[in-house]
Amino acid sequence: MARGHEQTVLAAALDGYEIPQAIASPESFIVPAHREMAKAVFALQRTGVTPNLLSLTDSLREAGRLDAVGGISALTSLSLTTVTPPIFEYSVGEMLVTAKRRLAGFVGAKLAQGSITAEQAVDILQREIEPAAFPTITDAADLVERETDTPPDLVDGLLHKVGKLVFGGSSKSFKTWTLINLAVSVALGCEFLGRRTTKGRVLFVNLEIQGAFFARRIAMVCSALGLSVESLRGNLDVWNLRGHAADLSRMLPFLLSKIRSGDYGLIVADPIYKLLGARDENKAGDIASLLNDLEKLAVHSGAAVAFGAHYSKGNQAAKESIDRIGGSGVFARDPDSIVTFTRHEAADAFTVDCVLRNHPPIEPFVVQWEFPLMRIEGSLDPERLRKPAGRKQEYRTDDVLGLLVEPMTTTDWQTLAESELHLSKSTFHRRLKEIKNQGLARQRDDQKWEAK
């Protein structure tokens, strides 16, 4: 990873980008060849010479260091590296992180050796790391005067640009279909769940569905909306990555290298678990890292980012809407817009709850699945959530015996009791023992039970 970020920053220097002071030294480059190139680049800048392929080549040749960087071919490759503002900013950020880690390690080693005191270590870290890591402190009055423009909405009252949105739902709650609906609606400026959208180009990163089936879904959504697929040309891009999903940290540099700031209004990544890599979805630090990468994608692209996440197990009706999404609670705290779809007691209906950081509250409402779209159903009460099938606290022997309407094996009888009475295996066998002791049923020679 370091090699790619360093090459991007050096290539940017040849393109006239200004390298931040915090990494504008050869020591910030780990790869030996890059360190040699950086020495020459910064030396040229100090003498007022513009670094480019020719001046860098001449400088390294005169210093006898051309072979040390890999020769003319390495410099040519450097000059051909594609650099965009988003990927440059991302690579600078990653180099700053690396530089901070190296400095912290160096200071820690000095402290362990006794070469510096704890106070000196703190002073070095505060002086060298904090200025590079954080923005400057701003007077509140100046902030209010300067920050007057909020990001424009993509979906009225629900999602703004450079924001993050998560759709949470149980398995088979049509999250991908709804995300496709969102993508098509924003791409063409159509209403989404009854809300106006601002037309903007969309990128859908499809990590799960095979290309042909995904194409079919897009066509079906367009047909249901009364739109032509051709109208999407130039407005909706798809990156099919089934079989190629990887840690988002690895994919981000490539993705940013293909995106210029302002290219897209919305980027959809579905499903999010495919981007976890080695991360554990139940660990707050791992999910915070993943969502930080999504934040970088939003900031550097200027787009809103939307993704789907699955519900945890259990009775969702008994939980607050924000607590229904599975995995680390960071999923329910970090996004700017959290939209959950919880099964309603009516068939194919879902109560939609919206938890919004930067918009006024939206009252819960109900949508009903009408293939291939969710449509608002105003006649249903959002409070009537589906609850798990009721279970008796105690099951009478008669309840279990009543299932034995025809001879059946113990296994078949237990399976039927589990299906019809939601009876656990252990409870079934307790009741079976009572039935045997009371002489209410007998087991035949073929091992099937029959009632007496």
Coordinates of C-alpha atoms in Angstrom, one line a residue:
M1 CA 0.0 0.0 0.0
A2 CA 2.8 2.4 0.9
R3 CA 4.4 2.0 -2.5
G4 CA 1.2 3.0 -4.4
H5 CA 0.6 6.1 -2.2
E6 CA 4.2 7.3 -2.4
Q7 CA 4.2 6.9 -6.2
T8 CA 0.9 8.9 -6.4
V9 CA 2.3 11.8 -4.4
L10 CA 5.6 11.9 -6.4
A11 CA 3.6 11.8 -9.7
A12 CA 1.4 14.6 -8.3
A13 CA 4.6 16.7 -7.6
L14 CA 5.5 16.3 -11.3
D15 CA 2.0 17.4 -12.3
G16 CA 2.3 20.6 -10.2
Y17 CA 0.4 19.6 -7.1
E18 CA 1.6 21.2 -3.8
I19 CA 2.8 18.6 -1.4
P20 CA 1.8 19.3 2.2
Q21 CA 4.6 20.4 4.5
A22 CA 4.0 17.5 6.8
I23 CA 5.3 14.9 4.2
A24 CA 7.4 17.3 2.1
S25 CA 10.7 15.5 3.1
P26 CA 12.5 12.4 1.9
E27 CA 12.1 10.8 5.3
S28 CA 8.4 10.5 4.7
F29 CA 9.0 8.0 1.9
I30 CA 9.6 4.4 3.0
V31 CA 10.5 2.8 -0.4
P32 CA 14.2 3.5 -1.0
A33 CA 13.7 4.4 -4.7
H34 CA 11.0 6.8 -3.8
R35 CA 13.1 8.4 -1.1
E36 CA 15.8 9.1 -3.8
M37 CA 13.2 10.5 -6.1
A38 CA 11.8 12.7 -3.3
K39 CA 15.3 14.0 -2.5
A40 CA 15.7 15.1 -6.1
V41 CA 12.1 16.6 -6.3
F42 CA 12.4 18.7 -3.2
A43 CA 15.9 19.8 -4.1
L44 CA 14.6 21.0 -7.5
Q45 CA 11.8 22.9 -5.8
R46 CA 14.3 24.6 -3.4
T47 CA 16.3 25.9 -6.3
G48 CA 13.2 27.2 -8.1
V49 CA 13.2 24.5 -10.9
T50 CA 9.8 23.0 -11.7
P51 CA 10.0 19.2 -11.2
N52 CA 9.0 17.3 -14.3
L53 CA 10.2 14.1 -16.0
L54 CA 13.1 15.8 -17.8
S55 CA 14.4 17.9 -14.9
L56 CA 14.1 15.0 -12.5
T57 CA 15.9 12.7 -14.8
D58 CA 18.8 15.2 -15.3
S59 CA 19.0 15.8 -11.5
L60 CA 19.3 12.1 -10.7
R61 CA 21.8 11.5 -13.5
E62 CA 24.0 14.3 -12.4
A63 CA 23.9 13.0 -8.8
G64 CA 24.7 9.5 -10.0
R65 CA 21.5 8.1 -8.5
L66 CA 19.5 7.3 -11.7
D67 CA 20.1 3.6 -11.4
A68 CA 19.2 3.7 -7.7
V69 CA 15.6 4.7 -8.6
G70 CA 15.3 2.0 -11.3
G71 CA 16.5 4.0 -14.3
I72 CA 14.6 5.8 -17.1
S73 CA 11.8 3.2 -17.1
A74 CA 10.9 3.8 -13.5
L75 CA 10.7 7.6 -14.0
T76 CA 8.7 7.1 -17.2
S77 CA 6.3 4.9 -15.3
L78 CA 6.1 7.5 -12.5
S79 CA 5.2 10.2 -15.1
L80 CA 2.4 8.1 -16.5
T81 CA 0.7 7.5 -13.1
T82 CA -2.8 8.9 -13.2
V83 CA -3.4 11.5 -10.5
T84 CA -6.8 13.0 -9.7
P85 CA -7.5 15.4 -6.7
P86 CA -9.5 12.7 -4.8
I87 CA -6.7 10.0 -5.1
F88 CA -4.0 12.6 -4.4
E89 CA -5.8 13.7 -1.2
Y90 CA -6.4 10.1 -0.2
S91 CA -2.7 9.1 -0.7
V92 CA -1.5 12.2 1.2
G93 CA -3.8 11.2 4.1
E94 CA -2.4 7.6 4.1
M95 CA 1.2 8.9 4.0
L96 CA 0.4 11.2 7.0
V97 CA -1.0 8.3 8.9
T98 CA 2.2 6.3 8.2
A99 CA 4.4 9.2 9.1
K100 CA 2.6 9.6 12.4
R101 CA 3.0 5.9 13.2
R102 CA 6.7 6.0 12.4
L103 CA 7.2 9.0 14.6
A104 CA 5.3 7.5 17.4
G105 CA 7.4 4.4 17.2
F106 CA 10.6 6.4 17.1
V107 CA 9.5 8.5 20.1
G108 CA 8.5 5.3 22.0
A109 CA 11.8 3.7 21.4
K110 CA 13.7 6.8 22.6
L111 CA 11.5 6.9 25.7
A112 CA 12.2 3.2 26.4
Q113 CA 15.9 3.8 26.0
G114 CA 15.8 6.6 28.5
S115 CA 17.1 9.1 25.8
I116 CA 14.1 11.4 26.4
T117 CA 11.7 12.0 29.3
A118 CA 8.0 11.4 29.2
E119 CA 7.4 15.2 29.1
Q120 CA 9.8 15.5 26.1
A121 CA 8.0 12.6 24.4
V122 CA 4.6 14.3 24.8
D123 CA 6.0 17.6 23.6
I124 CA 7.4 16.0 20.4
L125 CA 4.1 14.1 19.7
Q126 CA 2.0 17.2 20.2
R127 CA 4.3 19.4 18.2
E128 CA 4.8 17.0 15.3
I129 CA 1.7 14.9 15.1
E130 CA -1.3 17.0 16.2
P131 CA -0.8 19.9 13.7
A132 CA -0.8 17.4 10.8
A133 CA -3.6 15.4 12.2
F134 CA -6.2 18.0 13.0
P135 CA -7.7 21.1 11.4
T136 CA -7.0 24.4 13.2
I137 CA -9.3 25.7 15.9
T138 CA -11.8 28.2 14.6
D139 CA -13.7 31.0 16.3
A140 CA -17.4 30.2 16.4
A141 CA -18.4 33.5 14.9
D142 CA -16.0 33.0 12.0
L143 CA -17.3 29.5 11.5
V144 CA -21.0 30.7 11.4
E145 CA -20.0 33.4 8.9
R146 CA -18.0 31.1 6.7
E147 CA -20.1 27.9 6.8
T148 CA -23.3 29.2 5.4
D149 CA -24.0 26.6 2.6
T150 CA -25.1 23.2 3.6
P151 CA -24.7 20.3 1.2
P152 CA -27.7 20.0 -1.2
D153 CA -30.2 17.2 -0.8
L154 CA -30.3 14.2 -3.2
V155 CA -33.5 12.9 -1.6
D156 CA -35.6 15.7 -0.2
G157 CA -35.4 15.6 3.6
L158 CA -33.7 12.3 3.7
L159 CA -30.2 12.3 2.2
H160 CA -27.7 15.1 1.3
K161 CA -24.5 15.0 -0.7
V162 CA -21.3 13.9 1.1
G163 CA -23.6 12.1 3.6
K164 CA -23.9 8.4 4.4
L165 CA -27.1 6.4 4.4
V166 CA -27.8 2.9 5.6
F167 CA -30.8 0.8 4.7
G168 CA -31.4 -1.8 7.5
G169 CA -33.7 -4.8 7.1
S170 CA -34.1 -8.4 7.8
S171 CA -33.2 -11.1 5.2
K172 CA -35.4 -11.0 2.1
S173 CA -36.7 -7.5 2.9
F174 CA -35.8 -6.4 -0.6
K175 CA -32.9 -4.1 0.4
T176 CA -31.1 -4.5 -2.9
W177 CA -34.2 -3.9 -4.9
T178 CA -34.8 -0.7 -2.9
L179 CA -31.2 0.5 -3.4
I180 CA -31.6 -0.1 -7.2
N181 CA -34.8 2.0 -7.0
L182 CA -32.9 4.7 -5.2
A183 CA -30.1 4.6 -7.7
V184 CA -32.5 4.8 -10.7
S185 CA -34.6 7.5 -9.1
V186 CA -31.6 9.8 -8.4
A187 CA -30.0 9.1 -11.8
L188 CA -33.2 10.3 -13.5
G189 CA -34.5 12.8 -10.9
C190 CA -37.6 10.7 -10.1
E191 CA -39.5 10.5 -6.8
F192 CA -38.2 7.9 -4.3
L193 CA -40.6 6.7 -1.6
G194 CA -42.7 9.7 -2.2
R195 CA -39.8 12.2 -1.9
R196 CA -38.4 14.4 -4.6
T197 CA -34.8 13.7 -5.8
T198 CA -32.2 15.9 -7.3
K199 CA -30.9 14.4 -10.5
G200 CA -27.3 13.3 -10.3
R201 CA -25.0 10.7 -11.8
V202 CA -24.9 7.4 -9.8
L203 CA -22.4 4.6 -9.4
F204 CA -23.7 1.3 -8.1
V205 CA -21.0 -1.0 -6.7
N206 CA -22.7 -4.4 -7.0
L207 CA -20.8 -6.9 -4.9
E208 CA -23.3 -9.8 -4.7
I209 CA -25.5 -10.3 -7.8
Q210 CA -24.3 -11.8 -11.1
G211 CA -24.2 -9.3 -13.9
A212 CA -27.0 -10.7 -16.0
F213 CA -29.4 -10.9 -13.0
F214 CA -28.5 -7.4 -11.9
A215 CA -29.1 -6.0 -15.4
R216 CA -32.5 -7.7 -15.3
R217 CA -33.3 -6.1 -12.0
I218 CA -32.5 -2.6 -13.4
A219 CA -34.7 -3.2 -16.4
M220 CA -37.6 -4.3 -14.2
V221 CA -37.3 -1.3 -11.9
C222 CA -37.2 1.0 -14.9
S223 CA -40.3 -0.7 -16.4
A224 CA -42.2 -0.4 -13.1
L225 CA -41.4 3.3 -13.0
G226 CA -42.5 3.8 -16.5
L227 CA -38.9 4.7 -17.7
S228 CA -36.8 3.4 -20.5
V229 CA -33.4 1.7 -19.8
E230 CA -31.9 3.9 -22.5
S231 CA -32.7 7.0 -20.4
L232 CA -30.1 5.7 -17.9
R233 CA -27.3 6.0 -20.4
G234 CA -24.7 8.4 -19.0
N235 CA -26.6 8.7 -15.7
L236 CA -26.1 5.3 -14.0
D237 CA -22.8 3.3 -13.9
V238 CA -22.5 -0.2 -12.5
W239 CA -19.3 -1.8 -11.2
N240 CA -20.0 -5.6 -11.0
L241 CA -17.7 -7.1 -8.4
R242 CA -19.2 -10.5 -7.6
G243 CA -16.2 -12.7 -7.1
H244 CA -13.9 -9.8 -6.7
A245 CA -15.1 -8.3 -3.4
A246 CA -12.2 -7.3 -1.1
D247 CA -11.4 -5.1 1.9
L248 CA -12.6 -1.6 1.1
S249 CA -9.3 -0.2 2.2
R250 CA -7.7 -2.1 -0.7
M251 CA -10.3 -1.1 -3.2
L252 CA -10.5 2.6 -2.3
P253 CA -7.4 3.8 -4.0
F254 CA -8.5 2.2 -7.3
L255 CA -12.0 3.6 -7.0
L256 CA -10.8 7.1 -6.2
S257 CA -8.4 7.0 -9.1
K258 CA -11.4 6.5 -11.4
I259 CA -13.5 9.2 -9.9
R260 CA -13.1 12.9 -10.3
S261 CA -14.6 15.1 -7.6
G262 CA -18.1 15.9 -8.7
D263 CA -18.4 12.9 -11.1
Y264 CA -21.2 11.3 -9.0
G265 CA -24.0 12.6 -6.8
L266 CA -24.5 9.1 -5.3
I267 CA -22.5 6.0 -4.8
V268 CA -24.2 2.8 -3.7
A269 CA -22.3 -0.2 -2.2
D270 CA -24.3 -3.4 -1.7
P271 CA -24.0 -5.4 0.4
I272 CA -21.7 -3.8 2.9
Y273 CA -20.5 -7.1 4.5
K274 CA -18.7 -7.9 1.2
L275 CA -16.3 -5.0 2.0
L276 CA -15.4 -6.1 5.5
G277 CA -12.3 -8.1 4.4
A278 CA -10.7 -9.4 7.6
R279 CA -12.8 -7.0 9.8
D280 CA -15.2 -8.4 12.4
E281 CA -18.7 -6.9 12.0
N282 CA -19.2 -7.2 15.8
K283 CA -16.1 -5.2 16.7
A284 CA -16.7 -1.4 17.0
G285 CA -13.1 -0.6 15.9
D286 CA -13.4 -2.7 12.8
I287 CA -16.7 -1.2 11.7
A288 CA -15.5 2.3 12.5
S289 CA -12.5 1.7 10.2
L290 CA -14.9 0.5 7.4
L291 CA -17.2 3.5 7.8
N292 CA -14.2 5.8 7.9
D293 CA -13.2 4.5 4.5
L294 CA -16.8 5.2 3.3
E295 CA -16.4 8.7 4.7
K296 CA -13.2 9.1 2.7
L297 CA -15.1 8.0 -0.4
A298 CA -17.9 10.5 0.2
V299 CA -15.5 13.4 1.0
H300 CA -13.1 12.9 -1.9
S301 CA -15.8 12.1 -4.4
G302 CA -18.3 14.7 -3.2
A303 CA -21.0 12.1 -3.5
A304 CA -23.5 10.6 -0.9
V305 CA -22.8 7.0 -0.1
A306 CA -25.6 4.5 0.5
F307 CA -25.4 0.9 1.6
G308 CA -27.5 -1.9 3.0
A309 CA -27.1 -3.7 6.3
H310 CA -28.8 -6.8 7.8
Y311 CA -30.8 -7.0 11.0
S312 CA -29.7 -8.8 14.1
K313 CA -31.5 -12.0 15.2
G314 CA -34.5 -11.9 17.5
N315 CA -37.8 -10.0 17.8
Q316 CA -37.3 -6.7 16.0
A317 CA -40.6 -5.3 17.1
A318 CA -39.3 -5.3 20.7
K319 CA -36.3 -3.1 19.8
E320 CA -35.8 0.5 19.0
S321 CA -35.4 1.0 15.3
I322 CA -31.8 2.2 15.6
D323 CA -30.9 -1.0 17.5
R324 CA -32.2 -3.5 14.9
I325 CA -29.2 -3.5 12.6
G326 CA -26.8 -6.4 13.3
G327 CA -23.2 -6.3 14.1
S328 CA -21.4 -3.4 15.9
G329 CA -23.6 -0.5 17.1
V330 CA -21.4 1.8 15.1
F331 CA -23.6 0.9 12.1
A332 CA -26.4 2.6 13.9
R333 CA -24.4 5.6 15.1
D334 CA -22.1 6.7 12.3
P335 CA -24.4 7.2 9.2
D336 CA -26.1 10.5 8.7
S337 CA -29.4 8.8 7.6
I338 CA -30.5 5.5 9.0
V339 CA -33.6 4.0 7.3
T340 CA -34.9 0.7 8.6
F341 CA -37.6 -1.6 7.1
T342 CA -39.3 -3.8 9.7
R343 CA -41.9 -6.3 8.8
H344 CA -45.5 -5.2 9.4
E345 CA -48.3 -7.5 10.5
A346 CA -49.9 -7.0 7.0
A347 CA -48.6 -9.3 4.2
D348 CA -45.5 -8.0 2.3
A349 CA -45.6 -4.7 4.3
F350 CA -42.9 -2.9 6.2
T351 CA -42.8 -0.1 8.6
V352 CA -40.1 2.5 7.7
D353 CA -38.3 4.3 10.5
C354 CA -35.9 7.2 9.7
V355 CA -33.2 8.4 12.1
L356 CA -31.7 11.5 10.7
R357 CA -28.8 13.6 11.9
N358 CA -29.1 16.6 9.6
H359 CA -32.7 16.7 8.6
P360 CA -36.0 17.3 10.5
P361 CA -37.7 14.1 11.8
I362 CA -39.8 11.9 9.5
E363 CA -42.8 10.2 11.0
P364 CA -42.8 6.4 10.6
F365 CA -44.7 5.2 7.6
V366 CA -45.6 1.9 5.9
V367 CA -44.6 0.6 2.5
Q368 CA -45.8 -2.5 0.7
W369 CA -43.9 -4.7 -1.6
E370 CA -45.3 -4.7 -5.2
F371 CA -42.7 -6.4 -7.3
P372 CA -40.3 -4.9 -8.0
L373 CA -40.9 -1.8 -5.9
M374 CA -41.8 -0.7 -2.5
R375 CA -44.8 1.6 -2.6
I376 CA -46.2 3.8 0.2
E377 CA -49.3 2.3 1.9
G378 CA -51.0 5.1 3.8
S379 CA -53.8 3.1 5.2
L380 CA -51.7 0.9 7.4
D381 CA -50.7 1.7 11.0
P382 CA -46.8 1.9 11.3
E383 CA -47.1 0.7 14.9
R384 CA -48.5 -2.7 13.9
L385 CA -45.2 -4.6 13.6
R386 CA -45.2 -8.3 13.1
K387 CA -44.3 -10.1 16.3
P388 CA -43.0 -13.7 16.6
A389 CA -45.6 -16.4 16.6
G390 CA -46.9 -16.7 20.2
R391 CA -45.5 -19.6 22.3
K392 CA -47.1 -21.1 25.3
Q393 CA -45.1 -20.9 28.4
E394 CA -46.2 -24.5 29.2
Y395 CA -47.5 -27.1 26.8
R396 CA -50.0 -29.6 28.0
T397 CA -49.7 -33.2 27.3
D398 CA -53.0 -33.1 25.4
D399 CA -51.5 -30.5 23.0
V400 CA -48.7 -32.9 22.0
L401 CA -51.0 -35.9 22.0
G402 CA -53.4 -34.1 19.8
L403 CA -50.9 -34.0 17.0
L404 CA -50.8 -37.8 16.8
V405 CA -53.8 -38.1 14.4
E406 CA -52.0 -40.9 12.5
P407 CA -49.1 -43.2 13.4
M408 CA -45.7 -41.5 13.2
T409 CA -42.2 -42.0 14.3
T410 CA -40.7 -40.2 17.2
T411 CA -38.7 -38.0 14.9
D412 CA -41.7 -37.1 12.7
W413 CA -43.8 -36.4 15.8
Q414 CA -41.1 -34.1 17.3
T415 CA -40.7 -32.3 14.0
L416 CA -44.5 -31.7 13.8
A417 CA -44.5 -30.4 17.4
E418 CA -41.7 -28.0 16.7
S419 CA -43.5 -26.7 13.6
E420 CA -47.0 -26.5 15.0
L421 CA -46.4 -25.7 18.7
H422 CA -42.9 -24.2 18.5
L423 CA -41.9 -26.8 20.9
S424 CA -38.2 -27.4 21.7
K425 CA -36.8 -30.9 21.3
S426 CA -36.2 -31.2 25.1
T427 CA -39.7 -30.1 26.0
F428 CA -41.2 -32.5 23.5
H429 CA -39.4 -35.4 25.0
R430 CA -40.5 -34.4 28.5
R431 CA -44.1 -34.4 27.3
L432 CA -43.6 -37.8 25.5
K433 CA -42.3 -39.3 28.7
E434 CA -45.5 -38.1 30.4
I435 CA -47.6 -39.6 27.6
K436 CA -45.9 -42.9 28.0
N437 CA -46.2 -43.0 31.8
Q438 CA -49.9 -42.2 31.6
G439 CA -50.4 -44.9 28.9
L440 CA -51.9 -42.4 26.4
A441 CA -50.0 -43.7 23.4
R442 CA -48.0 -46.8 22.5
Q443 CA -45.1 -47.5 20.2
R444 CA -45.8 -50.2 17.6
D445 CA -43.3 -52.8 16.3
D446 CA -42.5 -50.6 13.3
Q447 CA -41.4 -47.9 15.9
K448 CA -44.4 -45.6 15.1
W449 CA -46.5 -44.1 17.8
E450 CA -50.3 -44.3 17.9
A451 CA -52.8 -42.9 20.4
K452 CA -54.8 -45.3 22.5

